[in-house]
Amino acid sequence: MTNELFHSNVPIADGNQAYLERPRLDLLLEKAVKYPAVIINAGAGYGKTRAVYSFVRAFNVRTAWIQLSGRDNFGDHFWENFTLAISSINREIAFRLAGMDFPATERQFERYIRIPMAQVVPTDKYIVVYDDLHLVNDKTVLRFMEHCITSPFPNITSIIISRTEPPLNLMGMESKGLLARITEEQFRFTQEEMVSYFRLIGVNPLPQTAAAVYRDTEGWAFAIHLAGLSLKKGGPARAGETSYVPSAIRPNIFKLIESEVMAPLSEALRRFLIKLSLVEQLSPDLLTEIARGPDEGPGPGGEQAPELIARMEAMGSYIHFDTYLNVYSIHHLFLDYLTGRQGDLSEREKQDVWKKASAWCEANNQKMDAVAYCEKAGDYNSITRILYALPLILPTRIARFVLDLLDRSPPDIYRQYPANILLRSRLLISLSRFEQIREELLQVLPSLKELPESSEKHRILMGCNINLGFIGFIDSLYTKHYDFTGFFKEAAGESALMGGYTSRPSANGTTMSAYACRVADGQPENMEKMFAVLQEIVPYAVTAMTGCLSGMYELARGEYAFFRGDAARAEIYLQEGFRRAREYDQYEIENRALFYLLRIYVSRADMKKTGDVLRLLEEELDQSSFLTRYTYYDIDIGWYYIQTGRPGQAASWLKNDYEESGLNNRVQGLEKLVRAKFFLGEKRWPASLAALENREDVEPLLFGKIELKALEAVCRYQARDKEGAFGALAEAYTLAVPAGAFFPFAELGRDMRTLTAAALKQHHPAIPARDMERLNREASQYAKKLGFLLGQEGRKAPGEGTALSRRETEVLKRLSEGLTRGEIAKISSISVNTVKSVIRSVYNKLGAINRADAVRIATEKNIL
C-alpha cells in the first residue's frame, strides 16, 4: 500500500518485530469493510490491532487511526486526538476542525459534519479506525462517535476495535444490515497459524508440543507469542508447565514478562520503563527528558538518554514507535505490569517525571493534561498559571474538573497561592453558584488587601471586585438593590495599580442575559434605576477589563425603545451600542444590537438594511474569540427565517422537540422564543406550548415574559383553547402596560391580528376595547409590511443578474467549502477586507442573504 494513503498512530512493524500474515482474517476484513460499520470485539492480546493494521496497510485506501485512551473521556482531549488523526488524511479538514470546540451537542455536530461533507471525495474509499473503544465511557464522546459512524457517507467505513461490546447505539444500522461483526472466536489463532508463527520466529515445535501449547493458550495471540519466546529460549515446553488460560492471564503473563522480558534488562532501563507508565503521551522529546533523570544527567548505571531509548526501541513487540504521530505506545499488558511496579520508584523520581510531562503538555497546548500532571506533582503554582490562560467563563465540564481539583488540594492552597481565590470565583460563576462565591469573596477580601504590594495583588483584587459587581448586578433583578456599584469602582481603581495588565477577548467579555434590561416589571422608576446603574458601572468595567460592557448602556436603551415601538430612537441607540461594542470586541453586546436592528428593518420591510445586518451577523462567525458565535447566529438567523415564513431553513437543533442547550441559563429565553415560534410556524401547537411552558430555568425578565406570554396566547388560540388564549393575552397586556411595551404583540402579525379580532368580537373584559383595537391595528400593519418584504424577496430573481467574476466564483466556492473569511484571504493571497467586499458583491448579484442562501442559489443556477 502507498504510504500516502495510510496514516496511523499505531506503529509500523519494523525489523525487530515478527508478524504473521493471516489471509483468513484479511478475507474476513475485506468482506466486512464493504459495510459502513465493522465491530471487532475480542479480549486483550488477541491480535486485533495488529490484524487490522496489517489489513488496512495492504488494502490501499485512505485510513485514519484513532488510538483511544482513558483521557479521551474528556471531550477536549478526545477532540485533539480525533483532529490529529483526521489531519493524516486531510489536513485542510483537520485545520478547520481544530478551530471548533468539541461537538458535544446536536447543533455543534451539525456544524462539524458540514466540513467533511464538503471535502470527502465520493469516488474514494475511506476507513476510520477507533481502537480500544472499551476505554471510553463518556456519553458525549460516545454520542459523537455514534453520529460519525452513522452519518450518511457511503464511502466511509468505521472500524470499532474493543475488548467489550461497544457502548454505542448502532441497533438501527444492524437491523438494516449495515453493520458487520468479527468476534473473539474468529480472532483466535488456529493451531496451523500458531505453528506458522513459531516457525516465523525460528521455532519448529514437535507436533505434541504444538498441541499442548495450543490447548493451553486457546489460540490467544499474546500468550502464543510469549510461549514462542519461552520455547525459543528454553526448548520445548511440556503441557501444563506454563498456564495461559484466561482465568489466570494476568499473574501468569506478568510472571512471564518478569522472567522473559525484564530480567535481561539493566537496572537503568527497568527504572526508565517503569517511569514511562506514569505518563500517557510518550513523545521522543518527553522520553529524552525523562531518561535524563532528576539530576539532568545519565540515568542509574551511567547510561545516557539516547542509549536508554535505543535499548527500549530494541524490545520490539512491547513498545512501538508511531512514525506519523511521533509518539511511542506500550502494549497494554506490558503497561499494566509496569504500572504495578511504580512502587519501585522514589517520590522524587515520580515528581520529576510528572513535572516534565506537565511542561511538555503545556508547551503542546494540552492544558487539562498539564494540570492533571501538576496535581500529581503537587505543583499548584503551575496549576494556577496554566489555568489563568483559559477563558474567563469556562465550559461547565472544565469548571467542574478544575473545581474538584482545587477541592482535593491541601488546605493552605489559597494562602500559599492567593490567585487561586480568583480562579475559584471564576469556576463558581461558571457553575452559577453566585451566593456561595459572594460569601467567600467578601470574607477573603480584607486579607487580600493585607498582602505585600505587587501588581499581582491588585490584579486579584480587581478580579474579585469585578466578580462581586457582576453577581450584584445579576441579583438586582430579584433584590432591587443597587448597592454593588462600588465594587466596579474599586475594580477600576485596582486596575490602575496593575502595572499595564490588559485583558483580551474572550476574558474581557461578559455572558449576557436574554435581554439587556434587567427588570422584572415595567414600573418607570425601576427602569430608570436600572439605566442609571448601567450608566455608572459601564465606564468602570471598561477601565478595569479593557472594554468590558462597552455598548451595554446603549443596548439597554435601544432595547427599551424597541419594545415600546419607538423604532427611530431604538435604531440610534442600537447603532451606537454596536459601534462601542465592536471597538472593544464585546461580541455578545454587538450581536444583540444586530438582532434588534434586524427586527426593526424587517418591521419596516427595508430589504437593503435587512441584508446588511444579516451579513454583519455572518461576519461574526469569523471571530474565534466569540465562543458562542455559532449558537447566537443560529438563533438570529433562525428568527429571520421563521418570521419570513421559511421555518424549514432554521438550524435543525432549534427544531427538536426536546431541550438541549449549550447556553448559559440566563440566555435561554431567546432560544425558547425562537424554538416556540418555529413550532407555531409549523402548526405544531402542542410542541410550541411545551417549549413555552418549559421555562423554569429562564430569568423572569420583563420583556421576555411579555414576548413569551404573547406568543403563548396566539399558540393557544390556534390550538382551539380560546379561554386559555384570552387569559394569556390579558396577562401579556398587563405586563406590557406600565412600560408601554406593546411591540411584541405587533410582531406576531397575522396570528395576533386573528386573536385580537376574536377577542374584540367577544368583548373580552380584561383589555379595554381601545387598546385591543390598537393591538389589532398594529399587528395588521406589521403583517402588511412583512408581506411587502416577502414580495421584494420574491422579485429578486436570484442568479439571473450580472454574471459572477472569476474571483467572485472562486470566493463563493471557498465559502461553499465552509472556509472562514480569514482562511479565504490566506489561500487567495488577498486581504480580509477584500474578501468581505467580494462576498457582498456575490450576495448582491445572487440576491442572497447569507452563505447558505448563496450556495443554494448558485447550485440551482449551475454557477458552482
CSV table of N, CA and C in Angstrom, one decimal, residues 20-160:
chain,number,residue,atom,x,y,z
A,20,LEU,N,2.8,-12.4,11.7
A,20,LEU,CA,2.3,-13.4,10.8
A,20,LEU,C,1.1,-12.9,10.0
A,21,GLU,N,1.3,-12.9,8.7
A,21,GLU,CA,0.2,-12.5,7.8
A,21,GLU,C,-0.9,-13.6,7.9
A,22,ARG,N,-2.2,-13.2,8.1
A,22,ARG,CA,-3.2,-14.2,8.3
A,22,ARG,C,-4.3,-14.0,7.2
A,23,PRO,N,-4.1,-14.7,6.1
A,23,PRO,CA,-5.1,-14.5,5.0
A,23,PRO,C,-6.5,-14.7,5.4
A,24,ARG,N,-6.7,-15.6,6.3
A,24,ARG,CA,-8.1,-15.8,6.8
A,24,ARG,C,-8.7,-14.6,7.3
A,25,LEU,N,-8.0,-13.9,8.2
A,25,LEU,CA,-8.5,-12.6,8.8
A,25,LEU,C,-8.6,-11.5,7.7
A,26,ASP,N,-7.7,-11.5,6.8
A,26,ASP,CA,-7.7,-10.4,5.8
A,26,ASP,C,-9.0,-10.6,4.9
A,27,LEU,N,-9.4,-11.8,4.6
A,27,LEU,CA,-10.6,-12.1,3.8
A,27,LEU,C,-11.8,-11.7,4.6
A,28,LEU,N,-11.8,-12.0,5.9
A,28,LEU,CA,-13.0,-11.5,6.8
A,28,LEU,C,-13.1,-10.0,6.7
A,29,LEU,N,-11.9,-9.3,6.9
A,29,LEU,CA,-11.9,-7.8,6.9
A,29,LEU,C,-12.3,-7.2,5.6
A,30,GLU,N,-11.8,-7.9,4.5
A,30,GLU,CA,-12.1,-7.3,3.2
A,30,GLU,C,-13.6,-7.4,2.9
A,31,LYS,N,-14.3,-8.4,3.4
A,31,LYS,CA,-15.8,-8.5,3.3
A,31,LYS,C,-16.4,-7.5,4.2
A,32,ALA,N,-15.9,-7.4,5.4
A,32,ALA,CA,-16.5,-6.5,6.4
A,32,ALA,C,-16.5,-5.1,6.0
A,33,VAL,N,-15.4,-4.6,5.4
A,33,VAL,CA,-15.3,-3.1,5.1
A,33,VAL,C,-16.2,-2.7,4.0
A,34,LYS,N,-16.9,-3.6,3.4
A,34,LYS,CA,-18.0,-3.2,2.4
A,34,LYS,C,-19.2,-2.6,3.1
A,35,TYR,N,-19.3,-2.8,4.4
A,35,TYR,CA,-20.3,-2.3,5.2
A,35,TYR,C,-19.9,-0.9,5.8
A,36,PRO,N,-20.8,-0.1,6.2
A,36,PRO,CA,-20.5,1.2,6.8
A,36,PRO,C,-19.8,1.1,8.1
A,37,ALA,N,-20.1,0.1,8.9
A,37,ALA,CA,-19.5,-0.1,10.2
A,37,ALA,C,-19.1,-1.5,10.4
A,38,VAL,N,-18.0,-1.7,11.1
A,38,VAL,CA,-17.5,-3.0,11.5
A,38,VAL,C,-17.1,-3.0,13.0
A,39,ILE,N,-17.6,-4.0,13.7
A,39,ILE,CA,-17.3,-4.1,15.1
A,39,ILE,C,-16.4,-5.3,15.3
A,40,ILE,N,-15.2,-5.1,15.9
A,40,ILE,CA,-14.3,-6.2,16.2
A,40,ILE,C,-14.2,-6.2,17.7
A,41,ASN,N,-14.7,-7.3,18.3
A,41,ASN,CA,-14.9,-7.5,19.7
A,41,ASN,C,-14.1,-8.7,20.2
A,42,ALA,N,-13.0,-8.5,20.9
A,42,ALA,CA,-12.2,-9.6,21.4
A,42,ALA,C,-11.4,-9.1,22.6
A,43,GLY,N,-11.0,-10.1,23.4
A,43,GLY,CA,-10.3,-9.7,24.7
A,43,GLY,C,-8.9,-9.2,24.4
A,44,ALA,N,-8.2,-9.0,25.5
A,44,ALA,CA,-6.8,-8.5,25.4
A,44,ALA,C,-5.9,-9.5,24.8
A,45,GLY,N,-5.0,-9.1,24.0
A,45,GLY,CA,-4.0,-9.9,23.5
A,45,GLY,C,-4.4,-10.9,22.3
A,46,TYR,N,-5.5,-10.6,21.6
A,46,TYR,CA,-5.9,-11.5,20.5
A,46,TYR,C,-5.4,-11.0,19.2
A,47,GLY,N,-4.6,-10.0,19.2
A,47,GLY,CA,-4.0,-9.5,17.9
A,47,GLY,C,-5.0,-8.7,17.1
A,48,LYS,N,-6.0,-8.0,17.7
A,48,LYS,CA,-7.0,-7.3,16.9
A,48,LYS,C,-6.3,-6.1,16.2
A,49,THR,N,-5.6,-5.3,17.0
A,49,THR,CA,-4.9,-4.1,16.4
A,49,THR,C,-4.0,-4.5,15.3
A,50,ARG,N,-3.1,-5.5,15.5
A,50,ARG,CA,-2.1,-5.9,14.5
A,50,ARG,C,-2.7,-6.4,13.3
A,51,ALA,N,-3.8,-7.2,13.4
A,51,ALA,CA,-4.5,-7.7,12.2
A,51,ALA,C,-5.1,-6.6,11.4
A,52,VAL,N,-5.9,-5.7,12.0
A,52,VAL,CA,-6.5,-4.6,11.3
A,52,VAL,C,-5.4,-3.7,10.7
A,53,TYR,N,-4.4,-3.5,11.5
A,53,TYR,CA,-3.3,-2.6,11.0
A,53,TYR,C,-2.7,-3.2,9.7
A,54,SER,N,-2.4,-4.5,9.7
A,54,SER,CA,-1.8,-5.1,8.6
A,54,SER,C,-2.7,-5.1,7.4
A,55,PHE,N,-4.0,-5.3,7.7
A,55,PHE,CA,-5.0,-5.3,6.6
A,55,PHE,C,-5.1,-3.9,5.9
A,56,VAL,N,-5.3,-2.9,6.7
A,56,VAL,CA,-5.5,-1.6,6.1
A,56,VAL,C,-4.3,-1.1,5.3
A,57,ARG,N,-3.1,-1.4,5.8
A,57,ARG,CA,-1.9,-1.0,5.1
A,57,ARG,C,-1.8,-1.7,3.7
A,58,ALA,N,-2.4,-2.9,3.6
A,58,ALA,CA,-2.4,-3.6,2.3
A,58,ALA,C,-3.6,-3.3,1.4
A,59,PHE,N,-4.6,-2.7,2.0
A,59,PHE,CA,-5.9,-2.5,1.3
A,59,PHE,C,-6.0,-1.3,0.4
A,60,ASN,N,-5.0,-0.4,0.5
A,60,ASN,CA,-4.8,0.7,-0.4
A,60,ASN,C,-6.0,1.7,-0.4
A,61,VAL,N,-6.4,2.1,0.8
A,61,VAL,CA,-7.5,3.1,0.9
A,61,VAL,C,-7.0,4.2,1.9
A,62,ARG,N,-7.6,5.3,1.9
A,62,ARG,CA,-7.3,6.4,2.9
A,62,ARG,C,-7.7,6.0,4.3
A,63,THR,N,-6.8,5.9,5.2
A,63,THR,CA,-7.1,5.4,6.5
A,63,THR,C,-6.6,6.3,7.6
A,64,ALA,N,-7.5,6.6,8.6
A,64,ALA,CA,-7.1,7.4,9.8
A,64,ALA,C,-7.4,6.5,11.0
A,65,TRP,N,-6.4,6.5,11.9
A,65,TRP,CA,-6.5,5.6,13.0
A,65,TRP,C,-6.5,6.4,14.3
A,66,ILE,N,-7.5,6.2,15.1
A,66,ILE,CA,-7.7,7.0,16.3
A,66,ILE,C,-7.5,6.0,17.5
A,67,GLN,N,-6.3,6.1,18.1
A,67,GLN,CA,-6.0,5.3,19.3
A,67,GLN,C,-6.5,5.9,20.5
A,68,LEU,N,-7.5,5.3,21.2
A,68,LEU,CA,-8.2,5.9,22.3
A,68,LEU,C,-7.5,5.5,23.6
A,69,SER,N,-7.7,6.3,24.6
A,69,SER,CA,-7.2,6.0,26.0
A,69,SER,C,-8.2,6.6,27.0
A,70,GLY,N,-8.0,6.3,28.2
A,70,GLY,CA,-8.9,6.8,29.3
A,70,GLY,C,-9.0,8.3,29.3
A,71,ARG,N,-8.0,9.0,28.8
A,71,ARG,CA,-8.1,10.5,28.7
A,71,ARG,C,-9.1,11.0,27.7
A,72,ASP,N,-9.5,10.1,26.8
A,72,ASP,CA,-10.5,10.5,25.8
A,72,ASP,C,-11.9,10.6,26.4
A,73,ASN,N,-12.0,10.3,27.6
A,73,ASN,CA,-13.3,10.5,28.3
A,73,ASN,C,-13.5,12.0,28.6
A,74,PHE,N,-12.5,12.8,28.3
A,74,PHE,CA,-12.6,14.3,28.4
A,74,PHE,C,-12.7,14.8,27.0
A,75,GLY,N,-13.8,15.5,26.7
A,75,GLY,CA,-14.1,15.9,25.4
A,75,GLY,C,-13.0,16.6,24.7
A,76,ASP,N,-12.4,17.6,25.3
A,76,ASP,CA,-11.4,18.4,24.7
A,76,ASP,C,-10.1,17.5,24.3
A,77,HIS,N,-9.8,16.6,25.2
A,77,HIS,CA,-8.7,15.7,24.9
A,77,HIS,C,-9.0,14.8,23.7
A,78,PHE,N,-10.2,14.2,23.7
A,78,PHE,CA,-10.7,13.4,22.5
A,78,PHE,C,-10.6,14.2,21.2
A,79,TRP,N,-11.1,15.5,21.3
A,79,TRP,CA,-11.1,16.3,20.1
A,79,TRP,C,-9.7,16.5,19.5
A,80,GLU,N,-8.7,16.7,20.4
A,80,GLU,CA,-7.3,16.9,19.9
A,80,GLU,C,-6.9,15.6,19.3
A,81,ASN,N,-7.2,14.5,19.9
A,81,ASN,CA,-6.8,13.2,19.4
A,81,ASN,C,-7.5,12.9,18.0
A,82,PHE,N,-8.8,13.2,17.9
A,82,PHE,CA,-9.6,13.0,16.7
A,82,PHE,C,-9.1,13.8,15.6
A,83,THR,N,-8.9,15.1,15.8
A,83,THR,CA,-8.5,16.0,14.7
A,83,THR,C,-7.1,15.7,14.3
A,84,LEU,N,-6.2,15.3,15.2
A,84,LEU,CA,-4.9,14.9,14.8
A,84,LEU,C,-4.9,13.7,13.9
A,85,ALA,N,-5.7,12.7,14.2
A,85,ALA,CA,-5.9,11.5,13.3
A,85,ALA,C,-6.4,11.9,11.9
A,86,ILE,N,-7.4,12.8,11.9
A,86,ILE,CA,-8.0,13.2,10.7
A,86,ILE,C,-7.0,14.0,9.8
A,87,SER,N,-6.1,14.7,10.5
A,87,SER,CA,-5.1,15.5,9.7
A,87,SER,C,-4.2,14.6,8.9
A,88,SER,N,-4.2,13.4,9.2
A,88,SER,CA,-3.3,12.4,8.5
A,88,SER,C,-3.9,12.2,7.1
A,89,ILE,N,-5.2,12.3,6.9
A,89,ILE,CA,-5.7,12.0,5.6
A,89,ILE,C,-6.2,13.3,4.9
A,90,ASN,N,-6.5,14.4,5.7
A,90,ASN,CA,-6.9,15.6,5.1
A,90,ASN,C,-6.6,16.7,6.0
A,91,ARG,N,-5.5,17.4,5.7
A,91,ARG,CA,-5.0,18.5,6.6
A,91,ARG,C,-5.9,19.7,6.7
A,92,GLU,N,-6.6,19.9,5.5
A,92,GLU,CA,-7.5,21.1,5.4
A,92,GLU,C,-8.7,20.9,6.4
A,93,ILE,N,-9.3,19.7,6.3
A,93,ILE,CA,-10.4,19.4,7.2
A,93,ILE,C,-9.9,19.5,8.7
A,94,ALA,N,-8.8,18.9,9.0
A,94,ALA,CA,-8.3,18.9,10.4
A,94,ALA,C,-8.0,20.4,10.9
A,95,PHE,N,-7.5,21.2,10.0
A,95,PHE,CA,-7.2,22.6,10.3
A,95,PHE,C,-8.5,23.3,10.7
A,96,ARG,N,-9.5,23.1,9.9
A,96,ARG,CA,-10.8,23.7,10.2
A,96,ARG,C,-11.5,23.2,11.5
A,97,LEU,N,-11.3,21.8,11.7
A,97,LEU,CA,-11.9,21.2,12.8
A,97,LEU,C,-11.2,21.7,14.1
A,98,ALA,N,-9.9,21.9,14.0
A,98,ALA,CA,-9.1,22.4,15.2
A,98,ALA,C,-9.6,23.7,15.7
A,99,GLY,N,-10.3,24.5,14.8
A,99,GLY,CA,-10.8,25.8,15.2
A,99,GLY,C,-12.2,25.7,15.9
A,100,MET,N,-12.7,24.5,15.9
A,100,MET,CA,-14.0,24.3,16.6
A,100,MET,C,-13.8,23.7,18.0
A,101,ASP,N,-14.8,23.9,18.8
A,101,ASP,CA,-14.9,23.2,20.1
A,101,ASP,C,-15.4,21.8,19.8
A,102,PHE,N,-15.2,20.9,20.8
A,102,PHE,CA,-15.6,19.5,20.7
A,102,PHE,C,-17.1,19.5,20.5
A,103,PRO,N,-17.7,18.9,19.4
A,103,PRO,CA,-19.1,18.9,19.2
A,103,PRO,C,-19.9,18.1,20.2
A,104,ALA,N,-20.2,18.7,21.3
A,104,ALA,CA,-20.9,18.0,22.4
A,104,ALA,C,-22.4,18.0,22.2
A,105,THR,N,-23.0,18.8,21.3
A,105,THR,CA,-24.4,18.9,21.2
A,105,THR,C,-24.8,18.7,19.7
A,106,GLU,N,-26.1,18.5,19.5
A,106,GLU,CA,-26.6,18.2,18.2
A,106,GLU,C,-26.2,19.3,17.2
A,107,ARG,N,-26.4,20.6,17.6
A,107,ARG,CA,-26.1,21.6,16.7
A,107,ARG,C,-24.6,21.8,16.4
A,108,GLN,N,-23.8,21.5,17.4
A,108,GLN,CA,-22.4,21.5,17.1
A,108,GLN,C,-21.9,20.4,16.2
A,109,PHE,N,-22.6,19.2,16.3
A,109,PHE,CA,-22.3,18.2,15.4
A,109,PHE,C,-22.7,18.5,14.0
A,110,GLU,N,-23.9,19.2,13.9
A,110,GLU,CA,-24.4,19.6,12.6
A,110,GLU,C,-23.4,20.5,11.9
A,111,ARG,N,-22.7,21.4,12.7
A,111,ARG,CA,-21.7,22.3,12.1
A,111,ARG,C,-20.5,21.5,11.7
A,112,TYR,N,-20.1,20.5,12.6
A,112,TYR,CA,-19.0,19.7,12.3
A,112,TYR,C,-19.1,18.9,11.0
A,113,ILE,N,-20.3,18.3,10.8
A,113,ILE,CA,-20.5,17.4,9.7
A,113,ILE,C,-20.4,18.1,8.3
A,114,ARG,N,-20.7,19.4,8.3
A,114,ARG,CA,-20.7,20.2,7.1
A,114,ARG,C,-19.3,20.2,6.5
A,115,ILE,N,-18.3,20.2,7.4
A,115,ILE,CA,-16.9,20.3,6.9
A,115,ILE,C,-16.4,19.1,6.2
A,116,PRO,N,-16.5,17.8,6.7
A,116,PRO,CA,-16.1,16.7,5.9
A,116,PRO,C,-17.0,16.4,4.7
A,117,MET,N,-18.3,16.8,4.8
A,117,MET,CA,-19.2,16.6,3.7
A,117,MET,C,-18.7,17.4,2.5
A,118,ALA,N,-18.1,18.6,2.7
A,118,ALA,CA,-17.6,19.4,1.6
A,118,ALA,C,-16.3,18.9,1.1
A,119,GLN,N,-15.6,18.0,1.8
A,119,GLN,CA,-14.2,17.6,1.5
A,119,GLN,C,-14.1,16.1,1.0
A,120,VAL,N,-15.0,15.3,1.5
A,120,VAL,CA,-14.9,13.8,1.1
A,120,VAL,C,-15.1,13.6,-0.4
A,121,VAL,N,-14.1,12.9,-1.0
A,121,VAL,CA,-14.2,12.6,-2.4
A,121,VAL,C,-15.1,11.4,-2.6
A,122,PRO,N,-16.2,11.6,-3.3
A,122,PRO,CA,-17.2,10.5,-3.5
A,122,PRO,C,-16.6,9.2,-4.1
A,123,THR,N,-15.6,9.4,-4.9
A,123,THR,CA,-15.1,8.2,-5.6
A,123,THR,C,-14.0,7.5,-4.8
A,124,ASP,N,-13.5,8.0,-3.7
A,124,ASP,CA,-12.5,7.4,-2.9
A,124,ASP,C,-13.1,6.6,-1.7
A,125,LYS,N,-12.4,5.6,-1.3
A,125,LYS,CA,-12.8,4.9,-0.1
A,125,LYS,C,-12.0,5.3,1.1
A,126,TYR,N,-12.7,5.5,2.2
A,126,TYR,CA,-12.0,5.9,3.5
A,126,TYR,C,-12.3,4.9,4.6
A,127,ILE,N,-11.3,4.7,5.5
A,127,ILE,CA,-11.5,3.9,6.6
A,127,ILE,C,-11.1,4.7,7.9
A,128,VAL,N,-12.0,4.7,8.9
A,128,VAL,CA,-11.6,5.4,10.2
A,128,VAL,C,-11.7,4.3,11.2
A,129,VAL,N,-10.6,4.1,11.9
A,129,VAL,CA,-10.5,3.0,12.9
A,129,VAL,C,-10.5,3.7,14.3
A,130,TYR,N,-11.4,3.2,15.2
A,130,TYR,CA,-11.5,3.6,16.6
A,130,TYR,C,-11.0,2.4,17.4
A,131,ASP,N,-9.7,2.5,17.9
A,131,ASP,CA,-9.1,1.4,18.6
A,131,ASP,C,-9.2,1.6,20.1
A,132,ASP,N,-9.5,0.5,20.8
A,132,ASP,CA,-9.6,0.4,22.2
A,132,ASP,C,-10.8,1.3,22.7
A,133,LEU,N,-11.9,1.1,22.0
A,133,LEU,CA,-13.1,1.9,22.4
A,133,LEU,C,-13.6,1.5,23.8
A,134,HIS,N,-13.2,0.4,24.3
A,134,HIS,CA,-13.7,0.0,25.7
A,134,HIS,C,-13.1,0.9,26.8
A,135,LEU,N,-12.2,1.7,26.4
A,135,LEU,CA,-11.6,2.7,27.4
A,135,LEU,C,-12.4,3.9,27.5
A,136,VAL,N,-13.4,4.1,26.7
A,136,VAL,CA,-14.2,5.3,26.6
A,136,VAL,C,-15.6,5.1,27.2
A,137,ASN,N,-16.1,5.8,28.1
A,137,ASN,CA,-17.4,5.7,28.6
A,137,ASN,C,-18.2,7.0,28.8
A,138,ASP,N,-17.5,8.1,28.4
A,138,ASP,CA,-18.2,9.4,28.4
A,138,ASP,C,-19.3,9.5,27.4
A,139,LYS,N,-20.5,9.9,27.8
A,139,LYS,CA,-21.7,9.8,27.0
A,139,LYS,C,-21.6,10.8,25.8
A,140,THR,N,-21.0,12.0,26.0
A,140,THR,CA,-20.9,13.0,24.9
A,140,THR,C,-19.9,12.5,23.9
A,141,VAL,N,-18.8,11.9,24.3
A,141,VAL,CA,-17.8,11.4,23.3
A,141,VAL,C,-18.4,10.2,22.6
A,142,LEU,N,-19.1,9.3,23.3
A,142,LEU,CA,-19.7,8.2,22.6
A,142,LEU,C,-20.8,8.6,21.6
A,143,ARG,N,-21.6,9.6,22.0
A,143,ARG,CA,-22.6,10.1,21.1
A,143,ARG,C,-22.0,10.7,19.9
A,144,PHE,N,-20.9,11.4,20.0
A,144,PHE,CA,-20.3,12.0,18.8
A,144,PHE,C,-19.8,10.9,17.9
A,145,MET,N,-19.2,9.8,18.5
A,145,MET,CA,-18.8,8.7,17.7
A,145,MET,C,-20.0,8.0,17.0
A,146,GLU,N,-21.1,7.8,17.7
A,146,GLU,CA,-22.3,7.3,17.1
A,146,GLU,C,-22.7,8.1,15.9
A,147,HIS,N,-22.7,9.4,16.0
A,147,HIS,CA,-23.1,10.3,14.9
A,147,HIS,C,-22.1,10.1,13.7
A,148,CYS,N,-20.8,10.1,14.0
A,148,CYS,CA,-19.9,9.9,13.0
A,148,CYS,C,-20.1,8.6,12.2
A,149,ILE,N,-20.3,7.5,13.0
A,149,ILE,CA,-20.4,6.2,12.4
A,149,ILE,C,-21.6,6.0,11.6
A,150,THR,N,-22.7,6.7,12.0
A,150,THR,CA,-24.0,6.5,11.4
A,150,THR,C,-24.3,7.6,10.3
A,151,SER,N,-23.3,8.5,10.1
A,151,SER,CA,-23.5,9.6,9.2
A,151,SER,C,-23.5,9.1,7.8
A,152,PRO,N,-24.3,9.7,6.9
A,152,PRO,CA,-24.5,9.2,5.5
A,152,PRO,C,-23.4,9.4,4.6
A,153,PHE,N,-22.3,8.7,4.8
A,153,PHE,CA,-21.1,8.7,3.9
A,153,PHE,C,-20.9,7.3,3.4
A,154,PRO,N,-21.5,6.9,2.2
A,154,PRO,CA,-21.4,5.5,1.8
A,154,PRO,C,-20.0,5.0,1.5
A,155,ASN,N,-19.0,6.0,1.3
A,155,ASN,CA,-17.7,5.5,1.0
A,155,ASN,C,-16.8,5.6,2.2
A,156,ILE,N,-17.3,5.7,3.4
A,156,ILE,CA,-16.5,5.7,4.7
A,156,ILE,C,-17.0,4.5,5.5
A,157,THR,N,-16.0,3.7,5.9
A,157,THR,CA,-16.3,2.6,6.8
A,157,THR,C,-15.6,2.9,8.1
A,158,SER,N,-16.3,2.7,9.2
A,158,SER,CA,-15.8,2.9,10.6
A,158,SER,C,-15.5,1.5,11.1
A,159,ILE,N,-14.3,1.3,11.6
A,159,ILE,CA,-13.9,0.0,12.3
A,159,ILE,C,-13.8,0.3,13.8
A,160,ILE,N,-14.6,-0.4,14.6
A,160,ILE,CA,-14.5,-0.2,16.0
A,160,ILE,C,-13.8,-1.4,16.6
